[in-house]
mmCIF file of C-alpha atoms and ligand atoms in Angstrom:
data_model
loop_
_atom_site.group_PDB
_atom_site.id
_atom_site.type_symbol
_atom_site.label_atom_id
_atom_site.label_comp_id
_atom_site.label_asym_id
_atom_site.label_seq_id
_atom_site.Cartn_x
_atom_site.Cartn_y
_atom_site.Cartn_z
ATOM 1 C CA MET A 196 -148.665 30.387 26.154
ATOM 2 C CA SER A 197 -149.759 27.601 23.853
ATOM 3 C CA LEU A 198 -152.493 28.909 21.577
ATOM 4 C CA ILE A 199 -155.084 26.455 20.356
ATOM 5 C CA LYS A 200 -157.564 27.285 17.614
ATOM 6 C CA GLY A 201 -161.019 25.770 17.755
ATOM 7 C CA TRP A 202 -160.758 24.278 21.239
ATOM 8 C CA CYS A 203 -160.177 25.722 24.672
ATOM 9 C CA PRO A 204 -158.964 23.079 27.065
ATOM 10 C CA ASP A 205 -157.807 25.304 29.914
ATOM 11 C CA ALA A 206 -156.463 28.659 31.003
ATOM 12 C CA TRP A 207 -152.874 27.788 30.024
ATOM 13 C CA HIS A 208 -153.978 26.995 26.468
ATOM 14 C CA PRO A 209 -156.368 29.802 25.483
ATOM 15 C CA MET A 210 -158.404 29.694 22.333
ATOM 16 C CA ALA A 211 -158.287 32.429 19.700
ATOM 17 C CA ALA A 212 -161.799 33.750 19.112
ATOM 18 C CA GLY A 213 -163.063 36.640 17.009
ATOM 19 C CA ASP A 214 -162.945 39.027 19.982
ATOM 20 C CA GLY A 215 -159.542 37.955 21.323
ATOM 21 C CA LEU A 216 -158.346 35.099 23.494
ATOM 22 C CA LEU A 217 -160.863 32.996 25.374
ATOM 23 C CA VAL A 218 -159.507 31.904 28.761
ATOM 24 C CA ARG A 219 -161.267 29.067 30.548
ATOM 25 C CA VAL A 220 -161.524 29.001 34.343
ATOM 26 C CA ARG A 221 -162.396 25.793 36.196
ATOM 27 C CA PRO A 222 -163.308 26.696 39.784
ATOM 28 C CA THR A 223 -162.691 23.958 42.317
ATOM 29 C CA MET A 224 -165.916 21.985 42.927
ATOM 30 C CA GLY A 225 -167.712 24.480 40.666
ATOM 31 C CA ARG A 226 -167.785 26.988 43.534
ATOM 32 C CA ILE A 227 -166.464 30.556 43.562
ATOM 33 C CA THR A 228 -166.185 32.347 46.887
ATOM 34 C CA SER A 229 -167.358 35.900 47.315
ATOM 35 C CA ALA A 230 -163.765 37.228 47.305
ATOM 36 C CA GLN A 231 -162.848 35.137 44.252
ATOM 37 C CA LEU A 232 -165.939 36.376 42.427
ATOM 38 C CA GLN A 233 -165.091 40.009 43.072
ATOM 39 C CA GLY A 234 -161.519 39.391 41.864
ATOM 40 C CA LEU A 235 -162.656 37.411 38.840
ATOM 41 C CA CYS A 236 -165.007 40.171 37.694
ATOM 42 C CA GLU A 237 -162.348 42.864 38.162
ATOM 43 C CA THR A 238 -159.881 40.695 36.221
ATOM 44 C CA ALA A 239 -162.322 40.152 33.340
ATOM 45 C CA LEU A 240 -162.952 43.900 33.138
ATOM 46 C CA THR A 241 -159.242 44.783 33.358
ATOM 47 C CA TYR A 242 -157.758 42.217 30.986
ATOM 48 C CA GLY A 243 -160.749 41.031 28.933
ATOM 49 C CA ASN A 244 -163.667 42.712 27.223
ATOM 50 C CA GLY A 245 -165.864 42.192 30.286
ATOM 51 C CA LEU A 246 -167.871 39.296 28.851
ATOM 52 C CA ILE A 247 -167.900 35.929 30.629
ATOM 53 C CA ASP A 248 -169.359 32.696 29.237
ATOM 54 C CA LEU A 249 -170.807 29.832 31.255
ATOM 55 C CA THR A 250 -169.972 26.509 29.626
ATOM 56 C CA SER A 251 -171.851 23.220 29.479
ATOM 57 C CA ARG A 252 -169.205 21.769 31.821
ATOM 58 C CA ALA A 253 -169.933 24.378 34.489
ATOM 59 C CA ASN A 254 -166.784 26.367 33.774
ATOM 60 C CA LEU A 255 -166.310 30.044 32.948
ATOM 61 C CA GLN A 256 -164.621 31.648 29.956
ATOM 62 C CA ILE A 257 -163.176 35.135 30.115
ATOM 63 C CA ARG A 258 -163.485 36.692 26.662
ATOM 64 C CA GLY A 259 -161.616 39.327 24.722
ATOM 65 C CA VAL A 260 -158.133 38.959 26.217
ATOM 66 C CA SER A 261 -155.190 40.297 24.200
ATOM 67 C CA GLU A 262 -151.989 38.251 23.943
ATOM 68 C CA GLN A 263 -150.058 40.800 26.017
ATOM 69 C CA ASP A 264 -152.705 40.769 28.738
ATOM 70 C CA TRP A 265 -152.875 36.974 28.969
ATOM 71 C CA ARG A 266 -149.888 36.611 31.311
ATOM 72 C CA PRO A 267 -150.970 39.205 33.927
ATOM 73 C CA LEU A 268 -154.448 37.708 33.685
ATOM 74 C CA ILE A 269 -153.131 34.220 34.452
ATOM 75 C CA ALA A 270 -151.059 35.573 37.352
ATOM 76 C CA ARG A 271 -154.172 37.177 38.810
ATOM 77 C CA LEU A 272 -156.243 33.996 38.388
ATOM 78 C CA ILE A 273 -153.525 31.942 40.083
ATOM 79 C CA ALA A 274 -153.433 34.431 42.972
ATOM 80 C CA LEU A 275 -157.211 34.039 43.277
ATOM 81 C CA GLU A 276 -156.754 30.227 43.334
ATOM 82 C CA LEU A 277 -158.969 29.897 40.287
ATOM 83 C CA VAL A 278 -156.195 28.454 38.099
ATOM 84 C CA HIS A 279 -153.494 25.976 39.117
ATOM 85 C CA ALA A 280 -149.951 27.358 38.921
ATOM 86 C CA ASP A 281 -148.810 24.125 37.289
ATOM 87 C CA PRO A 282 -150.122 23.842 33.698
ATOM 88 C CA VAL A 283 -150.038 20.036 33.864
ATOM 89 C CA MET A 284 -152.202 19.965 36.966
ATOM 90 C CA GLU A 285 -154.552 22.546 35.487
ATOM 91 C CA SER A 286 -154.988 20.377 32.399
ATOM 92 C CA ARG A 287 -156.239 17.545 34.626
ATOM 93 C CA ARG A 288 -158.929 19.555 36.425
ATOM 94 C CA ALA A 289 -161.714 18.461 34.087
ATOM 95 C CA LEU A 290 -164.306 17.630 36.716
ATOM 96 C CA LEU A 291 -168.037 18.299 36.706
ATOM 97 C CA VAL A 292 -169.767 17.942 40.083
ATOM 98 C CA THR A 293 -173.441 18.031 40.890
ATOM 99 C CA PRO A 294 -173.872 21.720 41.773
ATOM 100 C CA ASP A 295 -175.993 21.315 44.897
ATOM 101 C CA TRP A 296 -173.407 19.276 46.805
ATOM 102 C CA GLN A 297 -173.248 19.835 50.546
ATOM 103 C CA ALA A 298 -170.156 19.674 52.751
ATOM 104 C CA GLY A 299 -169.553 16.088 53.836
ATOM 105 C CA ASP A 300 -171.872 14.415 51.312
ATOM 106 C CA ASP A 301 -170.714 11.748 48.861
ATOM 107 C CA THR A 302 -170.166 14.188 45.987
ATOM 108 C CA ALA A 303 -168.094 16.555 48.140
ATOM 109 C CA CYS A 304 -165.978 13.792 49.689
ATOM 110 C CA ILE A 305 -165.282 11.947 46.432
ATOM 111 C CA ALA A 306 -164.519 15.168 44.549
ATOM 112 C CA ALA A 307 -162.182 16.370 47.328
ATOM 113 C CA GLU A 308 -160.241 13.103 47.220
ATOM 114 C CA TRP A 309 -160.152 13.226 43.388
ATOM 115 C CA ILE A 310 -158.639 16.736 43.598
ATOM 116 C CA ASP A 311 -156.099 15.667 46.254
ATOM 117 C CA ARG A 312 -154.973 12.759 44.095
ATOM 118 C CA LEU A 313 -154.848 14.538 40.728
ATOM 119 C CA GLY A 314 -151.096 13.975 40.577
ATOM 120 C CA GLU A 315 -151.677 10.210 40.418
ATOM 121 C CA PHE A 316 -153.837 10.433 37.280
ATOM 122 C CA PRO A 317 -152.366 9.942 33.812
ATOM 123 C CA ASP A 318 -152.426 12.632 31.156
ATOM 124 C CA LEU A 319 -155.666 12.297 29.192
ATOM 125 C CA PRO A 320 -156.924 13.871 25.961
ATOM 126 C CA ALA A 321 -158.062 17.471 26.490
ATOM 127 C CA LYS A 322 -161.753 16.718 26.063
ATOM 128 C CA VAL A 323 -161.877 13.782 28.486
ATOM 129 C CA GLY A 324 -163.587 14.710 31.740
ATOM 130 C CA PHE A 325 -164.972 13.212 34.950
ATOM 131 C CA ALA A 326 -168.418 13.704 36.492
ATOM 132 C CA ILE A 327 -169.259 13.176 40.154
ATOM 133 C CA ASP A 328 -173.007 13.176 40.552
ATOM 134 C CA ALA A 329 -173.400 11.268 43.792
ATOM 135 C CA GLY A 330 -176.512 12.858 45.274
ATOM 136 C CA PRO A 331 -179.644 10.831 46.025
ATOM 137 C CA THR A 332 -180.815 11.236 42.389
ATOM 138 C CA PRO A 333 -178.631 11.982 39.375
ATOM 139 C CA LEU A 334 -178.734 15.539 38.081
ATOM 140 C CA LEU A 335 -175.955 15.427 35.492
ATOM 141 C CA THR A 336 -177.296 12.661 33.249
ATOM 142 C CA GLY A 337 -176.640 13.683 29.653
ATOM 143 C CA LYS A 338 -173.940 16.149 30.660
ATOM 144 C CA ALA A 339 -170.285 15.673 29.730
ATOM 145 C CA GLY A 340 -168.415 13.011 31.672
ATOM 146 C CA ASP A 341 -166.286 10.235 30.200
ATOM 147 C CA PHE A 342 -166.145 8.529 33.581
ATOM 148 C CA ARG A 343 -168.949 9.190 36.022
ATOM 149 C CA ILE A 344 -169.869 8.365 39.583
ATOM 150 C CA GLU A 345 -173.641 8.394 39.990
ATOM 151 C CA PRO A 346 -176.377 6.742 42.038
ATOM 152 C CA GLY A 347 -177.483 3.293 40.919
ATOM 153 C CA ALA A 348 -181.127 2.362 40.427
ATOM 154 C CA MET A 349 -180.805 -0.205 43.237
ATOM 155 C CA GLY A 350 -179.204 2.307 45.618
ATOM 156 C CA GLY A 351 -175.545 2.960 46.333
ATOM 157 C CA LEU A 352 -173.095 4.398 43.821
ATOM 158 C CA ILE A 353 -171.865 3.143 40.475
ATOM 159 C CA LEU A 354 -169.023 4.067 38.158
ATOM 160 C CA ARG A 355 -170.128 4.164 34.527
ATOM 161 C CA ALA A 356 -168.083 4.837 31.408
ATOM 162 C CA ALA A 357 -169.575 7.059 28.692
ATOM 163 C CA GLY A 358 -171.400 5.083 26.034
ATOM 164 C CA ARG A 359 -172.014 2.141 28.380
ATOM 165 C CA PRO A 360 -175.560 1.751 29.738
ATOM 166 C CA THR A 361 -174.485 0.063 32.969
ATOM 167 C CA GLY A 362 -171.689 0.432 35.494
ATOM 168 C CA VAL A 363 -169.913 -1.207 38.388
ATOM 169 C CA VAL A 364 -170.775 -0.702 42.055
ATOM 170 C CA VAL A 365 -168.380 1.544 44.012
ATOM 171 C CA THR A 366 -168.392 3.086 47.465
ATOM 172 C CA ARG A 367 -167.477 6.516 48.704
ATOM 173 C CA SER A 368 -164.149 5.154 49.953
ATOM 174 C CA ASP A 369 -163.048 3.310 46.801
ATOM 175 C CA ALA A 370 -164.619 5.523 44.103
ATOM 176 C CA VAL A 371 -161.430 7.467 43.354
ATOM 177 C CA ASP A 372 -159.340 4.274 43.275
ATOM 178 C CA VAL A 373 -161.715 2.893 40.644
ATOM 179 C CA LEU A 374 -161.722 6.162 38.666
ATOM 180 C CA LEU A 375 -157.930 6.087 38.676
ATOM 181 C CA ALA A 376 -157.869 2.464 37.526
ATOM 182 C CA MET A 377 -160.328 3.342 34.762
ATOM 183 C CA ALA A 378 -158.200 6.274 33.602
ATOM 184 C CA ASN A 379 -155.082 4.081 33.538
ATOM 185 C CA TRP A 380 -156.954 1.385 31.608
ATOM 186 C CA PHE A 381 -158.199 4.015 29.120
ATOM 187 C CA VAL A 382 -154.627 5.091 28.377
ATOM 188 C CA ALA A 383 -153.207 1.547 28.278
ATOM 189 C CA SER A 384 -155.962 0.293 25.952
ATOM 190 C CA GLY A 385 -155.452 3.034 23.346
ATOM 191 C CA GLY A 386 -158.221 5.377 24.442
ATOM 192 C CA CYS A 387 -156.094 8.442 23.747
ATOM 193 C CA ASP A 388 -156.261 7.627 20.038
ATOM 194 C CA ALA A 389 -160.068 7.595 20.219
ATOM 195 C CA GLY A 390 -159.988 10.899 22.125
ATOM 196 C CA ARG A 391 -163.165 10.280 24.140
ATOM 197 C CA MET A 392 -164.484 7.308 26.087
ATOM 198 C CA VAL A 393 -167.677 7.228 24.042
ATOM 199 C CA ARG A 394 -165.608 6.587 20.909
ATOM 200 C CA HIS A 395 -163.320 4.046 22.568
ATOM 201 C CA LYS A 396 -164.602 0.639 21.503
ATOM 202 C CA ALA A 397 -162.216 -1.590 23.506
ATOM 203 C CA ALA A 398 -163.950 -3.999 25.879
ATOM 204 C CA LEU A 399 -163.907 -2.797 29.462
ATOM 205 C CA PRO A 400 -161.743 -4.797 31.860
ATOM 206 C CA ASP A 401 -163.589 -7.505 33.822
ATOM 207 C CA TRP A 402 -163.614 -5.478 37.035
ATOM 208 C CA ALA A 403 -165.399 -2.592 35.262
ATOM 209 C CA GLN A 404 -168.080 -4.695 33.546
ATOM 210 C CA GLY A 405 -170.871 -4.169 36.048
ATOM 211 C CA ASP A 406 -174.545 -4.566 35.234
ATOM 212 C CA SER A 407 -175.836 -1.814 37.520
ATOM 213 C CA VAL A 408 -178.105 0.663 35.777
ATOM 214 C CA PRO A 409 -178.071 4.304 36.866
ATOM 215 C CA ALA A 410 -180.964 5.776 38.815
ATOM 216 C CA THR A 411 -183.632 7.749 36.964
ATOM 217 C CA PRO A 412 -182.408 11.299 36.394
ATOM 218 C CA PHE A 413 -183.961 14.175 38.287
ATOM 219 C CA LEU A 414 -185.146 17.279 36.490
ATOM 220 C CA PRO A 415 -182.426 19.904 36.048
ATOM 221 C CA LEU A 416 -182.469 22.914 38.330
ATOM 222 C CA ARG A 417 -184.667 25.892 37.459
ATOM 223 C CA PRO A 418 -184.427 29.580 38.382
ATOM 224 C CA GLY A 419 -185.986 30.424 41.734
ATOM 225 C CA ARG A 420 -185.493 29.614 45.394
ATOM 226 C CA HIS A 421 -183.206 26.720 46.299
ATOM 227 C CA PRO A 422 -182.144 25.322 49.676
ATOM 228 C CA LEU A 423 -178.667 26.773 49.049
ATOM 229 C CA GLY A 424 -179.959 30.227 48.118
ATOM 230 C CA PHE A 425 -181.338 31.406 44.781
ATOM 231 C CA ILE A 426 -180.849 30.170 41.231
ATOM 232 C CA TYR A 427 -180.466 32.756 38.469
ATOM 233 C CA GLY A 428 -180.635 31.947 34.769
ATOM 234 C CA VAL A 429 -178.046 33.485 32.432
ATOM 235 C CA PRO A 430 -179.451 34.241 28.960
ATOM 236 C CA PHE A 431 -177.419 32.478 26.254
ATOM 237 C CA GLY A 432 -174.885 31.531 28.924
ATOM 238 C CA GLN A 433 -173.119 34.899 28.685
ATOM 239 C CA ILE A 434 -172.931 37.594 31.346
ATOM 240 C CA ASP A 435 -171.250 40.976 31.791
ATOM 241 C CA ALA A 436 -168.624 40.925 34.507
ATOM 242 C CA SER A 437 -170.253 44.023 36.007
ATOM 243 C CA THR A 438 -173.555 42.132 36.255
ATOM 244 C CA LEU A 439 -171.878 39.078 37.733
ATOM 245 C CA ALA A 440 -170.175 41.317 40.285
ATOM 246 C CA GLU A 441 -173.619 42.174 41.678
ATOM 247 C CA LEU A 442 -173.660 38.633 43.061
ATOM 248 C CA ALA A 443 -170.277 39.120 44.759
ATOM 249 C CA PRO A 444 -171.756 39.455 48.268
ATOM 250 C CA HIS A 445 -172.388 35.717 47.827
ATOM 251 C CA ALA A 446 -170.417 32.636 46.912
ATOM 252 C CA ILE A 447 -171.773 31.155 43.695
ATOM 253 C CA ARG A 448 -172.011 27.644 42.298
ATOM 254 C CA LEU A 449 -171.751 27.075 38.542
ATOM 255 C CA THR A 450 -174.099 24.664 36.798
ATOM 256 C CA PRO A 451 -173.975 23.129 33.308
ATOM 257 C CA TRP A 452 -177.440 24.584 32.481
ATOM 258 C CA ARG A 453 -176.557 28.287 32.089
ATOM 259 C CA MET A 454 -177.627 28.966 35.646
ATOM 260 C CA LEU A 455 -175.865 30.075 38.808
ATOM 261 C CA ILE A 456 -176.690 29.293 42.407
ATOM 262 C CA ALA A 457 -176.052 32.322 44.615
ATOM 263 C CA GLU A 458 -175.530 30.916 48.091
ATOM 264 C CA GLY A 459 -177.695 32.508 50.745
ATOM 265 C CA ALA A 460 -179.253 34.921 48.242
ATOM 266 C CA GLU A 461 -182.849 36.080 48.524
ATOM 267 C CA GLY A 462 -183.271 36.456 44.779
ATOM 268 C CA VAL A 463 -183.318 40.225 44.320
ATOM 269 C CA ALA A 464 -183.862 41.330 40.732
ATOM 270 C CA ILE A 465 -180.619 41.844 38.802
ATOM 271 C CA GLN A 466 -180.786 43.355 35.332
ATOM 272 C CA GLY A 467 -179.723 40.728 32.789
ATOM 273 C CA LEU A 468 -180.363 37.652 34.951
ATOM 274 C CA ILE A 469 -183.436 35.420 34.815
ATOM 275 C CA ARG A 470 -185.452 34.750 37.970
ATOM 276 C CA ASP A 471 -188.653 33.427 36.379
ATOM 277 C CA PRO A 472 -188.577 29.656 35.675
ATOM 278 C CA THR A 473 -191.029 30.168 32.777
ATOM 279 C CA ASP A 474 -188.923 32.817 31.008
ATOM 280 C CA PRO A 475 -188.893 31.909 27.280
ATOM 281 C CA LEU A 476 -185.162 32.655 27.049
ATOM 282 C CA LEU A 477 -184.545 29.502 29.082
ATOM 283 C CA ARG A 478 -185.741 27.559 26.022
ATOM 284 C CA VAL A 479 -183.302 29.247 23.641
ATOM 285 C CA ASP A 480 -179.862 28.286 22.397
ATOM 286 C CA ALA A 481 -178.157 30.993 20.349
ATOM 287 C CA CYS A 482 -174.448 31.269 19.611
ATOM 288 C CA PRO A 483 -172.807 34.746 19.600
ATOM 289 C CA GLY A 484 -173.505 35.104 15.856
ATOM 290 C CA LYS A 485 -172.642 38.210 13.856
ATOM 291 C CA PRO A 486 -170.580 40.325 14.448
ATOM 292 C CA ALA A 487 -168.907 38.499 17.393
ATOM 293 C CA CYS A 488 -168.040 35.354 15.447
ATOM 294 C CA PRO A 489 -166.210 35.639 12.122
ATOM 295 C CA GLN A 490 -167.955 32.515 10.814
ATOM 296 C CA ALA A 491 -171.420 33.973 11.369
ATOM 297 C CA SER A 492 -173.337 35.491 8.502
ATOM 298 C CA VAL A 493 -176.381 36.538 10.577
ATOM 299 C CA GLU A 494 -177.242 38.131 13.900
ATOM 300 C CA THR A 495 -178.603 35.652 16.431
ATOM 301 C CA ARG A 496 -179.290 36.822 19.974
ATOM 302 C CA ALA A 497 -181.356 39.956 19.377
ATOM 303 C CA LEU A 498 -183.586 37.920 17.059
ATOM 304 C CA ALA A 499 -183.794 35.183 19.692
ATOM 305 C CA ARG A 500 -184.996 37.664 22.324
ATOM 306 C CA GLN A 501 -187.609 38.908 19.885
ATOM 307 C CA ILE A 502 -189.117 35.611 18.797
ATOM 308 C CA ALA A 503 -188.595 33.342 21.838
ATOM 309 C CA PRO A 504 -192.054 34.099 23.323
ATOM 310 C CA TYR A 505 -193.664 33.009 20.042
ATOM 311 C CA VAL A 506 -191.919 29.655 19.708
ATOM 312 C CA THR A 507 -193.260 26.507 21.317
ATOM 313 C CA GLY A 508 -190.492 24.201 22.489
ATOM 314 C CA ARG A 509 -186.789 24.649 22.010
ATOM 315 C CA LEU A 510 -185.473 27.421 19.747
ATOM 316 C CA HIS A 511 -181.977 27.281 18.277
ATOM 317 C CA ILE A 512 -180.489 30.151 16.289
ATOM 318 C CA SER A 513 -177.061 29.484 14.871
ATOM 319 C CA GLY A 514 -174.845 31.955 13.056
ATOM 320 C CA CYS A 515 -173.625 29.177 10.767
ATOM 321 C CA ALA A 516 -174.041 25.447 10.171
ATOM 322 C CA LYS A 517 -171.486 24.539 12.840
ATOM 323 C CA GLY A 518 -174.129 24.796 15.569
ATOM 324 C CA CYS A 519 -171.830 25.592 18.510
ATOM 325 C CA ALA A 520 -174.697 26.428 20.886
ATOM 326 C CA ARG A 521 -176.579 23.142 20.515
ATOM 327 C CA SER A 522 -175.687 19.769 19.034
ATOM 328 C CA THR A 523 -179.117 18.131 19.297
ATOM 329 C CA PRO A 524 -182.321 18.961 17.372
ATOM 330 C CA ALA A 525 -184.523 21.874 18.434
ATOM 331 C CA ALA A 526 -188.237 22.359 17.735
ATOM 332 C CA LEU A 527 -187.331 25.359 15.581
ATOM 333 C CA CYS A 528 -183.841 25.804 14.202
ATOM 334 C CA LEU A 529 -182.652 28.856 12.273
ATOM 335 C CA THR A 530 -179.233 28.605 10.640
ATOM 336 C CA GLY A 531 -177.372 31.499 9.100
ATOM 337 C CA HIS A 532 -176.379 31.012 5.464
ATOM 338 C CA LYS A 533 -175.017 33.777 3.227
ATOM 339 C CA GLY A 534 -176.605 36.497 5.322
ATOM 340 C CA ARG A 535 -180.072 34.914 5.455
ATOM 341 C CA TYR A 536 -181.714 32.315 7.671
ATOM 342 C CA ASP A 537 -182.568 28.710 6.822
ATOM 343 C CA LEU A 538 -185.525 27.414 8.826
ATOM 344 C CA ALA A 539 -186.016 23.795 9.859
ATOM 345 C CA HIS A 540 -188.320 22.129 12.372
ATOM 346 C CA HIS A 541 -187.066 19.466 14.805
ATOM 347 C CA ALA A 542 -183.586 19.802 13.374
ATOM 348 C CA ARG A 543 -179.962 20.587 14.139
ATOM 349 C CA ALA A 544 -178.107 23.586 12.763
ATOM 350 C CA GLY A 545 -177.225 23.040 9.128
ATOM 351 C CA ALA A 546 -179.936 20.420 8.555
ATOM 352 C CA PRO A 547 -181.769 20.533 5.205
ATOM 353 C CA PRO A 548 -184.178 23.456 5.636
ATOM 354 C CA GLN A 549 -187.932 23.519 5.068
ATOM 355 C CA GLN A 550 -187.548 27.184 4.114
ATOM 356 C CA ALA A 551 -184.297 28.758 2.954
ATOM 357 C CA GLY A 552 -182.997 32.284 2.452
ATOM 358 C CA LEU A 553 -185.352 33.979 4.931
ATOM 359 C CA THR A 554 -184.939 37.534 6.113
ATOM 360 C CA ARG A 555 -185.657 38.586 9.677
ATOM 361 C CA SER A 556 -189.004 40.008 8.513
ATOM 362 C CA ASP A 557 -189.857 36.675 6.877
ATOM 363 C CA ILE A 558 -189.236 34.898 10.187
ATOM 364 C CA LEU A 559 -191.392 37.339 12.139
ATOM 365 C CA ALA A 560 -194.171 36.834 9.608
ATOM 366 C CA HIS A 561 -193.771 33.057 9.737
ATOM 367 C CA LEU A 562 -194.261 33.146 13.512
ATOM 368 C CA GLY A 563 -197.109 35.639 13.338
ATOM 369 C CA VAL A 564 -195.114 38.293 15.175
ATOM 370 C CA THR A 565 -196.194 41.796 14.335
ATOM 371 C CA ASP A 566 -193.626 44.566 14.341
ATOM 372 C CA ALA A 567 -195.716 46.280 17.024
ATOM 373 C CA ALA A 568 -195.311 43.239 19.249
ATOM 374 C CA CYS A 569 -191.559 43.522 18.887
ATOM 375 C CA LEU A 570 -191.356 47.121 20.062
HETATM 376 S S1 SF4 B 93 -172.171 28.274 15.265
HETATM 377 FE FE1 SF4 B 93 -170.926 29.267 13.702
HETATM 378 S S2 SF4 B 93 -171.416 31.434 13.963
HETATM 379 FE FE2 SF4 B 93 -172.052 30.418 15.827
HETATM 380 S S3 SF4 B 93 -170.313 30.593 17.231
HETATM 381 FE FE3 SF4 B 93 -170.145 28.607 16.176
HETATM 382 S S4 SF4 B 93 -168.800 29.043 14.399
HETATM 383 FE FE4 SF4 B 93 -169.580 31.008 15.158
#
């Protein structure tokens, strides 16, 4: 085991968190079969603390794993075909696909070929990832992807590098060839020193300098009925394995929006999952906070549940100035500092506050929340 602090690239390189090791799982095509889901939940309960995170790259993180339990956990995940037995191959499986892909469509075919040809790709920095968003309208715009296949505004598909507004036309049959050429160019042109494509300032090769703009993004998915089944929201992107196991009669698809698609599901109520697309918790970003994170000086998620209905727009509560849960400004941002909250409007965590040193009662008063309303 190679332990990495502060970053969790894959299951073979777990991250040390306040509650134990954090082990990332990257299901193939973002889909977990019913049998895999049952096994995953049992594994998280046996070897972890039972908590599972959904990440912004549509992966899962099993939390609270001890160092001695990491190896049997990995063996179980390999047996479930949720982790590659070869650590090098696992490190390359950084792929985000549009979650509502259908068998035989462009996303499914390109992603399947990309997976088959992983051995041809060079080693890339841990944070570099690919996005295949080849449906009729892009869904993953703004989501992580150093190299992305997406629909062009004029129809067809384009390959676009992060940080570049336009891309080059590709087809279903040559998309992976072009992705591979782009990855090789990235390495040969010193991209590994930059770490991410968006920071790599070298001019693209001539063949990659297309002027095709991407199509207008479609709205992200929302909880409720979906042609594939039913979409459930996951508050704060964290779920108990026992709750997740209630979906095990179904295969699930992971999304980068803290939501799951349960294939063929009718949408029965499940305690702890969101079915209502207007639920205020869908507008909240809150990191684990105190006591889960050693850097946190304040509690975050209980307060978020309490005040979310009283906040208009996005609410971000961060246990410290690092702002792990959200990197962009929120309409209301509360940042923990020395056991109190700093309040800022339209700001990121750690931004200069409009009001500093607030207690929880101060925040409730600021929002006009009576204690009775919180009961
Ligand atoms: S923002 Fe701070 S308190 Fe919250 S998870 Fe990140 S490091 Fe911990």
